[in-house]
Amino acid sequence: MAGTPDAIVVVDDAGRIAEFNPAAEHVFGLNRAEALGQDMIGLLVPARRRRAYRAALARFSGTGDQEALRRLHRRSATSALRADGTEFSVESTVLPLAAGGARFCCEVIRDTSDLTQATSALAESEQRFRLLSTLAPVGILQTDADGKAVFVNDRWCALTGLTADEALRQGWAGVLDPECADFVEAVWMDAQHAGEEFQAEIELRSRPGSVKWIEGTAVPLQDASGRIVGYLGIMADISARKAADAERETMLAAERDARRIAAENAERLLTAELKARKATEAARRKLDEQNKRLRELDELKTQFMTTLSHELRSPLTSIVSFTELLKDAKPPPGPQAAEFLDIIERNSDRLLRLVSDLLLLGHLETGSLPLDLAKVSAADLTEEAIRARSAPAYRRGITIEFAADDGPPLRIDRLRMLQVLDNLISNAIKFTEPGGTITVTARCDGDEWRIDVADSGIGIPAEDQDKIFDRFFRAANARIEAVPGTGLGLSVVQAIVDVHGGRLAVQSIPGKGSTFSLYLRAAR
Ligand code: ADP
């Protein structure tokens, strides 16, 4: 009794402690002397078990029947009470004893609280593992050391399309194609040799037509001594990631294609641009040459016109002079001769004006016309020009109104500028019906003079307005109404205004009239 590690408590038939060994002293935390003679049930049995205990003990003491006591102790949660009042789990064996005619009950009690704790910790951990495997989004398979499946979770079954029983029977290899299983095994072996965790991406064809991509991982399970006692296989569905990868790959390929096409197009564009640039360059060179040639021709033409006009002017001047002489001759020419002389005079006058205009234009264009610049009053100049044309206006029944500002003088070639105003006023008279009005105004804003010649005549068609300053151009209405003219007057006007650094503008409404505006800088 002294040597055994189990507590031994002997109880007499009245339930009092008759013996209490050293192990019992240690387990219950009580001295033998304190325990002896005490009511064992009241001292060592937790309150809730006392009644049943007393009944079983009474039965034993009365009849020697141990069965009730044994049954009591077989219950799983057998427990006892320590002296400090804490309850602990025990395993108890009951032995009947007889000595000196008395019946004793000997209980051999083993403290199993450590074992109970370990068992409950294990159960707890087991439960935690089951819970985790239920909740885990991955398939889990556990095998024993020989690779035989011992556990699968629901997700494993869902992924493989097998029932738990089938999954347990087939293990991990059964869910793969034989070829794939060989491959996995080979990779697994390699990983094991290298001391690494096995991991592989596998195509899983669990049911016909169902293809899933899974990532398989396997880790060995070891006991405390490091011995492999099983394996844990984990299977995660990576189909979505694989699909996304594939999609990204397709997109990248499309992007690469697009970039390649863009690069090709850019190159093609560049080549085309280079070609176009070369062609433009060639065309520009050709155009330059043509322009040069045209300029030469233009100069030749101007020279020719100038020479021709010059050559024509002398004979014309003499025709005009001699016609005048013949008209004034004594005795005067007969009526028919006088009429012929009038015709000769009119036509040679026209010719002379045309030739003079051409000659002047030639000089203006070649810059060979010297300007005789002087300060001239704009009002005086305008008035003088009007006066020169007042007789023909009067003859045509046209009124000329005139108004002018005071202001700084102009610095101009007076005769040439008179020619400008004369041309504008004669046109106004020519293109205005009898009874019409011409208004001439000279206005100054301090720096610039603006001289307007406005008429109430036939006007100029809109489409012709920007062409009337071209040489020999005559607007359609002027031609239709057979208003006499050469189409040179406004070219001369434009050329003279240009050499004076001025500008011209026209505003006209067909059927209502036209206003020609001449702008000239005031002299400083
Ligand atoms: P033209 O000798 O024909 O008058 P111009 O060069 O002076 O030549 O004028 C060119 C054309 O401009 C004229 O033929 C005419 O069509 C138009 N034109 C010029 N002045 C007027 C005007 N005051 N009213 C209407 N048309 C005009």
XYZ file of C-alpha atoms and ligand atoms in Angstrom:
551
model
C 0.000 0.000 0.000
C 2.868 2.300 0.786
C 4.651 1.703 -2.546
C 1.804 1.924 -5.105
C 1.351 5.206 -7.041
C -2.452 4.725 -6.863
C -4.414 6.098 -3.954
C -5.888 3.338 -1.767
C -8.787 4.155 0.535
C -10.270 1.386 2.678
C -13.764 2.001 4.052
C -15.536 -0.045 6.753
C -19.136 -1.134 6.460
C -20.253 2.104 8.106
C -18.560 4.064 5.358
C -15.743 5.396 7.544
C -12.175 5.531 6.330
C -10.181 2.673 7.764
C -7.005 3.053 5.733
C -5.483 5.906 3.696
C -2.150 5.258 1.947
C 0.565 7.869 1.152
C -0.529 8.126 -2.486
C -4.069 8.923 -1.201
C -2.609 11.598 1.041
C -0.912 13.111 -2.012
C -3.871 12.809 -4.386
C -6.507 14.142 -1.946
C -4.231 16.581 -0.099
C -5.116 15.072 3.298
C -3.077 13.542 6.160
C -3.784 9.940 6.970
C -4.491 10.999 10.539
C -7.052 13.581 9.366
C -8.713 11.059 7.065
C -8.956 8.009 9.273
C -12.383 7.506 10.862
C -13.997 10.194 8.632
C -17.096 9.542 6.548
C -15.457 8.763 3.202
C -18.420 9.802 1.056
C -18.834 13.156 2.835
C -15.099 13.798 2.559
C -14.000 12.517 -0.863
C -17.120 12.282 -3.074
C -18.603 15.354 -4.811
C -22.039 16.230 -3.364
C -24.026 15.357 -6.503
C -22.720 11.785 -6.503
C -23.109 11.122 -2.793
C -26.618 9.634 -2.813
C -25.865 7.067 -5.496
C -22.574 6.288 -3.841
C -24.168 5.774 -0.438
C -26.779 3.455 -1.907
C -24.146 1.369 -3.729
C -21.920 1.219 -0.639
C -24.854 0.231 1.611
C -25.706 -2.502 -0.841
C -22.131 -3.736 -0.752
C -21.880 -3.586 3.049
C -25.230 -5.375 3.452
C -24.943 -8.031 0.768
C -21.334 -7.988 -0.361
C -22.629 -7.181 -3.856
C -19.956 -5.128 -5.572
C -21.801 -4.742 -8.842
C -23.589 -1.509 -7.892
C -20.268 0.047 -6.866
C -18.561 -1.143 -10.074
C -21.355 0.256 -12.206
C -21.028 3.554 -10.421
C -17.344 3.728 -11.210
C -17.710 2.639 -14.822
C -19.526 5.832 -15.628
C -17.236 8.015 -17.676
C -17.272 11.151 -15.550
C -16.232 9.614 -12.301
C -14.766 12.242 -10.082
C -13.563 12.843 -6.541
C -13.111 15.762 -4.193
C -9.776 17.084 -2.938
C -9.366 18.519 0.523
C -9.264 22.018 -0.999
C -12.753 21.361 -2.432
C -11.655 20.992 -6.112
C -13.129 18.184 -8.117
C -10.914 15.989 -10.284
C -11.479 12.998 -12.560
C -10.545 9.566 -11.355
C -10.514 5.936 -12.405
C -11.524 3.743 -9.547
C -11.460 -0.009 -8.857
C -13.401 -1.549 -5.991
C -12.147 -4.575 -4.110
C -14.036 -6.312 -1.290
C -12.001 -7.039 1.845
C -12.898 -9.103 4.870
C -10.949 -8.950 8.116
C -11.882 -9.980 11.626
C -15.431 -10.825 10.540
C -15.952 -7.301 9.250
C -16.497 -6.270 5.591
C -14.404 -3.554 4.092
C -14.431 -1.893 0.739
C -11.069 -1.099 -0.710
C -11.004 1.499 -3.464
C -7.946 1.860 -5.660
C -8.164 5.370 -7.150
C -6.091 6.769 -10.007
C -5.983 10.517 -10.664
C -6.860 10.830 -14.390
C -7.300 14.575 -14.515
C -4.215 15.030 -16.786
C -5.461 12.366 -19.165
C -8.954 13.829 -19.164
C -7.583 17.238 -19.965
C -5.486 15.849 -22.789
C -8.447 13.939 -24.152
C -10.704 16.925 -24.041
C -8.005 19.108 -25.630
C -7.726 16.524 -28.379
C -11.467 16.431 -28.850
C -11.518 20.194 -28.945
C -8.753 20.347 -31.487
C -10.455 17.647 -33.519
C -13.662 19.669 -33.457
C -11.798 22.805 -34.444
C -10.216 20.944 -37.335
C -13.642 19.686 -38.516
C -15.103 23.156 -38.230
C -12.228 24.663 -40.144
C -12.472 22.010 -42.839
C -16.188 22.684 -43.169
C -15.684 26.405 -43.443
C -12.490 26.291 -45.522
C -13.008 27.380 -49.140
C -10.584 24.658 -50.229
C -10.939 20.919 -50.556
C -9.138 19.012 -47.790
C -8.113 15.335 -47.812
C -6.241 13.611 -45.036
C -4.495 10.291 -45.526
C -2.699 7.903 -43.220
C 0.994 7.191 -43.604
C 0.282 4.750 -46.459
C -1.640 7.333 -48.407
C -5.049 5.855 -47.710
C -7.686 8.579 -47.431
C -9.083 8.933 -43.939
C -10.893 12.231 -44.158
C -12.357 14.519 -46.821
C -14.301 17.713 -46.305
C -17.450 18.797 -48.159
C -15.547 21.103 -50.433
C -13.345 18.214 -51.579
C -16.472 16.301 -52.494
C -17.940 19.340 -54.278
C -14.760 19.871 -56.295
C -14.384 16.240 -57.297
C -18.076 15.579 -57.739
C -17.832 12.489 -55.491
C -19.699 11.498 -52.356
C -17.654 11.366 -49.138
C -17.550 7.561 -49.316
C -16.383 7.569 -52.934
C -13.838 10.252 -52.172
C -12.467 8.266 -49.234
C -12.269 5.161 -51.374
C -10.574 6.842 -54.312
C -8.117 8.946 -52.332
C -6.351 11.730 -54.151
C -5.122 9.786 -57.137
C -8.573 8.526 -58.051
C -9.860 11.969 -58.867
C -7.165 12.603 -61.499
C -6.516 11.151 -64.970
C -3.964 8.365 -64.654
C -1.474 10.464 -66.643
C -2.058 13.452 -64.439
C -1.784 11.337 -61.300
C 1.641 10.086 -62.487
C 2.736 13.632 -63.089
C 1.553 14.754 -59.662
C 3.313 11.849 -58.028
C 6.558 12.650 -59.825
C 6.385 16.317 -58.799
C 5.495 15.280 -55.265
C 8.463 12.956 -55.045
C 10.777 15.691 -56.322
C 9.380 18.100 -53.755
C 9.853 15.551 -50.993
C 13.451 14.926 -51.993
C 14.133 18.620 -52.068
C 12.436 18.910 -48.670
C 9.859 21.287 -50.108
C 6.120 21.464 -49.926
C 4.383 19.920 -52.920
C 2.439 22.345 -55.019
C 1.095 22.043 -58.558
C -1.585 23.465 -60.801
C -3.658 20.630 -62.209
C -6.488 20.356 -64.690
C -9.249 18.394 -62.998
C -11.791 16.561 -65.163
C -14.111 15.268 -62.509
C -17.178 14.791 -64.678
C -17.346 14.566 -68.458
C -17.402 18.138 -69.767
C -16.499 19.715 -66.445
C -12.989 21.059 -66.435
C -11.646 22.802 -63.378
C -8.236 24.210 -62.686
C -7.080 23.487 -59.188
C -4.018 24.253 -57.174
C -2.993 21.191 -55.199
C -0.803 21.378 -52.111
C 0.301 18.466 -49.945
C 2.053 18.525 -46.601
C 3.192 15.578 -44.485
C 1.725 15.244 -40.973
C 4.292 14.284 -38.324
C 3.986 13.062 -34.794
C 6.039 14.373 -31.894
C 8.988 12.209 -32.896
C 8.962 13.526 -36.462
C 7.596 10.287 -37.934
C 5.249 10.854 -40.887
C 1.826 9.680 -39.808
C -0.153 10.921 -42.765
C -0.586 13.619 -45.370
C -2.844 16.592 -45.735
C -3.847 17.434 -49.282
C -5.427 20.765 -50.137
C -7.178 21.569 -53.382
C -8.159 25.152 -54.264
C -10.340 25.986 -57.266
C -8.338 28.458 -59.347
C -10.513 28.223 -62.473
C -11.584 31.876 -62.142
C -7.982 33.029 -61.813
C -6.966 30.821 -64.743
C -9.815 32.223 -66.834
C -8.782 35.762 -65.876
C -5.159 34.891 -66.748
C -6.255 33.512 -70.090
C -8.385 36.575 -70.723
C -5.518 38.854 -69.774
C -3.242 36.881 -72.078
C -5.751 37.282 -74.923
C -6.028 40.973 -74.193
C -2.263 41.350 -74.086
C -1.987 39.495 -77.382
C -4.662 41.767 -78.873
C -2.835 44.789 -77.524
C 0.445 43.518 -78.979
C -1.291 43.022 -82.336
C -2.827 46.487 -82.188
C 0.537 47.987 -81.340
C 2.225 46.101 -84.177
C -0.455 47.225 -86.640
C -0.171 50.807 -85.376
C 3.600 50.667 -85.810
C 3.221 49.272 -89.327
C 0.676 51.939 -90.165
C 2.895 54.640 -88.749
C 5.749 53.384 -90.893
C 3.529 53.257 -93.947
C 2.301 56.752 -93.158
C 5.844 57.979 -92.778
C 6.846 56.486 -96.112
C 3.788 58.015 -97.736
C 4.545 61.348 -96.107
C 8.134 61.225 -97.325
C 6.934 60.427 -100.817
C 4.387 63.207 -100.639
C 7.030 65.604 -99.356
C 9.328 64.698 -102.240
C 6.481 65.109 -104.686
C 5.551 68.475 -103.141
C 9.169 69.546 -103.298
C 9.366 68.589 -106.963
C 6.059 70.334 -107.659
C 7.242 73.431 -105.807
C 10.468 73.510 -107.816
C 8.488 73.157 -111.016
C 6.115 75.900 -109.894
C 9.054 78.156 -109.027
C 10.485 77.611 -112.482
C 7.129 78.282 -114.089
C 6.700 81.402 -111.959
C 10.111 82.599 -112.952
C 9.283 81.965 -116.575
C 5.939 83.732 -116.152
C 7.607 86.703 -114.522
C 10.038 86.884 -117.423
C 7.174 86.662 -119.887
C 5.235 89.278 -117.914
C 8.203 91.607 -118.001
C 8.598 90.988 -121.709
C 4.904 91.706 -122.204
C 5.062 94.883 -120.127
C 8.126 95.978 -122.120
C 6.349 95.174 -125.333
C 3.182 97.052 -124.280
C 5.217 100.015 -123.117
C 7.191 100.121 -126.368
C 4.056 99.615 -128.457
C 2.116 102.275 -126.531
C 5.020 104.626 -126.820
C 5.278 104.014 -130.568
C 1.521 104.420 -131.009
C 1.269 107.580 -128.993
C 3.300 109.835 -131.307
C 1.295 109.027 -134.495
C -1.964 109.249 -132.512
C -1.014 112.610 -131.064
C -0.332 113.876 -134.550
C -3.652 112.450 -135.834
C -5.464 114.261 -133.008
C -3.582 117.531 -133.649
C -4.086 117.413 -137.409
C -7.775 116.574 -136.992
C -8.147 119.658 -134.811
C -6.289 121.711 -137.420
C -8.550 120.359 -140.188
C -11.647 121.170 -138.148
C -10.432 124.731 -137.642
C -9.232 125.118 -141.278
C -10.385 128.004 -143.447
C -12.585 127.537 -145.315
C -14.245 125.180 -142.841
C -14.852 121.602 -144.001
C -18.209 120.681 -145.540
C -20.891 119.172 -143.237
C -20.006 115.555 -144.107
C -16.257 116.139 -143.787
C -16.908 117.873 -140.415
C -18.905 114.816 -139.242
C -16.092 112.466 -140.372
C -13.549 114.650 -138.620
C -15.655 114.443 -135.386
C -15.643 110.649 -135.637
C -11.882 110.601 -136.253
C -11.339 112.950 -133.300
C -13.535 110.876 -130.900
C -11.973 107.601 -131.834
C -8.405 108.832 -131.835
C -9.121 110.439 -128.424
C -10.248 107.034 -127.097
C -7.240 105.361 -128.627
C -4.931 107.975 -127.162
C -6.443 107.498 -123.694
C -6.086 103.721 -123.983
C -2.500 103.975 -125.089
C -1.742 106.488 -122.325
C -3.304 104.185 -119.714
C -1.266 101.232 -120.975
C 1.913 103.250 -120.988
C 1.221 104.517 -117.466
C 0.440 101.007 -116.187
C 3.699 99.743 -117.703
C 5.655 102.492 -115.963
C 3.823 101.925 -112.665
C 4.483 98.190 -112.788
C 8.170 98.514 -113.571
C 8.482 101.245 -110.970
C 9.845 103.586 -113.611
C 7.331 106.328 -112.973
C 8.856 109.141 -110.940
C 6.382 110.579 -108.386
C 6.271 114.296 -107.935
C 5.257 114.344 -104.247
C 3.968 117.526 -102.635
C 1.636 118.604 -99.852
C -1.863 118.999 -101.263
C -5.155 119.852 -99.582
C -7.534 116.903 -99.865
C -10.567 119.211 -100.090
C -9.009 121.284 -102.864
C -7.933 118.207 -104.774
C -11.389 116.651 -104.614
C -13.091 119.865 -105.571
C -10.767 120.287 -108.544
C -11.545 116.746 -109.738
C -15.293 117.385 -109.439
C -15.030 120.649 -111.282
C -13.267 118.945 -114.197
C -16.210 116.584 -114.576
C -19.075 118.959 -113.798
C -19.807 119.707 -117.491
C -20.281 116.074 -118.598
C -22.304 115.433 -115.401
C -24.490 118.381 -116.174
C -24.962 117.161 -119.743
C -26.114 113.786 -118.443
C -28.494 115.423 -115.942
C -26.562 114.191 -112.924
C -26.100 116.195 -109.741
C -22.797 116.054 -107.893
C -22.856 116.812 -104.164
C -19.690 117.544 -102.316
C -18.618 117.875 -98.673
C -15.123 117.964 -97.155
C -13.519 118.185 -93.686
C -10.726 120.513 -92.740
C -7.635 118.575 -91.982
C -3.968 117.922 -92.540
C -2.724 117.917 -96.130
C -1.899 114.857 -98.196
C 1.570 114.156 -99.486
C 0.925 113.002 -103.055
C 1.650 113.394 -106.740
C -1.190 115.817 -107.410
C -1.670 115.070 -111.107
C -1.697 111.317 -110.586
C -4.161 111.544 -107.665
C -6.348 113.857 -109.771
C -6.300 111.121 -112.376
C -7.492 108.646 -109.721
C -10.410 110.845 -108.635
C -11.202 111.701 -112.229
C -11.466 108.011 -113.110
C -13.740 107.302 -110.132
C -15.994 110.317 -110.837
C -16.179 109.601 -114.608
C -17.161 105.975 -113.845
C -19.821 107.235 -111.425
C -21.247 109.522 -114.122
C -20.956 106.820 -116.798
C -22.715 104.130 -114.758
C -25.509 106.355 -113.364
C -28.760 106.997 -115.187
C -29.688 110.646 -115.951
C -31.338 112.294 -112.956
C -29.105 110.412 -110.534
C -26.876 111.846 -107.837
C -23.199 111.489 -107.063
C -21.980 112.328 -103.592
C -18.303 112.996 -103.034
C -17.053 113.404 -99.460
C -13.562 113.896 -98.070
C -13.360 112.976 -94.378
C -10.351 112.868 -92.041
C -10.002 111.084 -88.687
C -6.747 112.911 -87.957
C -4.313 110.395 -89.410
C -6.078 109.201 -92.488
C -8.212 110.678 -95.232
C -11.103 108.817 -96.708
C -12.513 110.096 -99.969
C -15.802 108.470 -101.014
C -17.314 108.651 -104.481
C -20.866 107.328 -104.097
C -23.343 107.068 -106.949
C -26.943 105.971 -107.394
C -26.093 104.005 -110.555
C -26.414 100.441 -111.832
C -24.126 98.922 -109.180
C -21.795 95.947 -109.587
C -22.889 92.267 -109.375
C -21.574 90.726 -106.137
C -19.563 88.043 -107.943
C -17.732 90.710 -110.025
C -16.846 93.098 -107.211
C -13.416 91.638 -106.444
C -12.442 91.458 -110.157
C -13.132 95.016 -111.302
C -9.578 96.133 -110.432
C -8.165 93.523 -112.858
C -6.938 94.767 -116.185
C -9.543 94.777 -118.977
C -12.215 93.363 -116.673
C -15.715 94.741 -117.145
C -18.689 93.620 -115.108
C -21.499 91.729 -116.843
C -24.043 94.560 -116.465
C -21.599 97.105 -117.958
C -21.168 94.888 -121.009
C -24.882 94.139 -121.394
C -25.855 97.784 -121.148
C -23.040 98.629 -123.578
C -21.555 101.337 -121.396
C -18.395 102.337 -123.301
C -15.038 101.563 -121.664
C -11.855 99.516 -121.825
C -11.685 97.960 -118.362
C -8.319 99.635 -117.738
C -9.355 102.654 -115.635
C -9.600 100.948 -112.235
C -6.298 99.067 -112.844
C -4.617 102.445 -113.315
C -6.418 103.784 -110.224
C -5.278 100.786 -108.159
C -1.675 101.062 -109.379
C -1.458 104.797 -108.557
C -3.025 104.314 -105.113
C -0.586 101.441 -104.462
C 2.488 103.539 -105.224
C 1.142 106.140 -102.790
C 0.810 103.478 -100.030
C -2.983 103.973 -99.917
C -5.840 101.536 -100.394
C -9.159 101.212 -102.181
C -12.436 99.613 -101.220
C -15.749 99.195 -102.968
C -19.259 98.620 -101.682
C -22.028 98.139 -104.145
C -25.637 96.976 -104.381
C -26.713 96.116 -107.928
C -29.498 98.473 -109.067
C -28.910 100.837 -106.111
C -25.421 102.240 -106.584
C -21.765 101.950 -105.705
C -19.368 103.641 -103.306
C -15.646 103.668 -104.030
C -13.554 104.630 -100.988
C -10.021 105.885 -101.279
C -7.894 105.829 -98.106
C -4.712 107.941 -97.926
C -2.457 108.716 -94.959
C -2.334 112.386 -93.964
C 1.079 114.097 -94.248
C 2.970 114.643 -90.951
P -14.267 100.881 -117.691
O -13.476 101.471 -118.747
O -15.081 99.723 -118.128
O -14.999 101.840 -116.890
P -12.842 100.478 -115.236
O -11.589 99.739 -114.959
O -12.903 101.891 -114.871
O -13.184 100.213 -116.763
O -13.979 99.720 -114.506
C -14.051 98.341 -114.620
C -15.490 97.875 -114.435
O -15.940 98.163 -113.117
C -16.469 98.584 -115.284
O -16.517 98.042 -116.571
C -17.745 98.399 -114.531
O -18.260 97.112 -114.798
C -17.309 98.469 -113.117
N -17.474 99.818 -112.538
C -16.536 100.704 -112.238
N -17.070 101.782 -111.660
C -18.413 101.574 -111.565
C -19.521 102.299 -111.029
N -19.350 103.492 -110.461
N -20.742 101.734 -111.105
C -20.912 100.503 -111.645
N -19.907 99.774 -112.175
C -18.677 100.311 -112.128
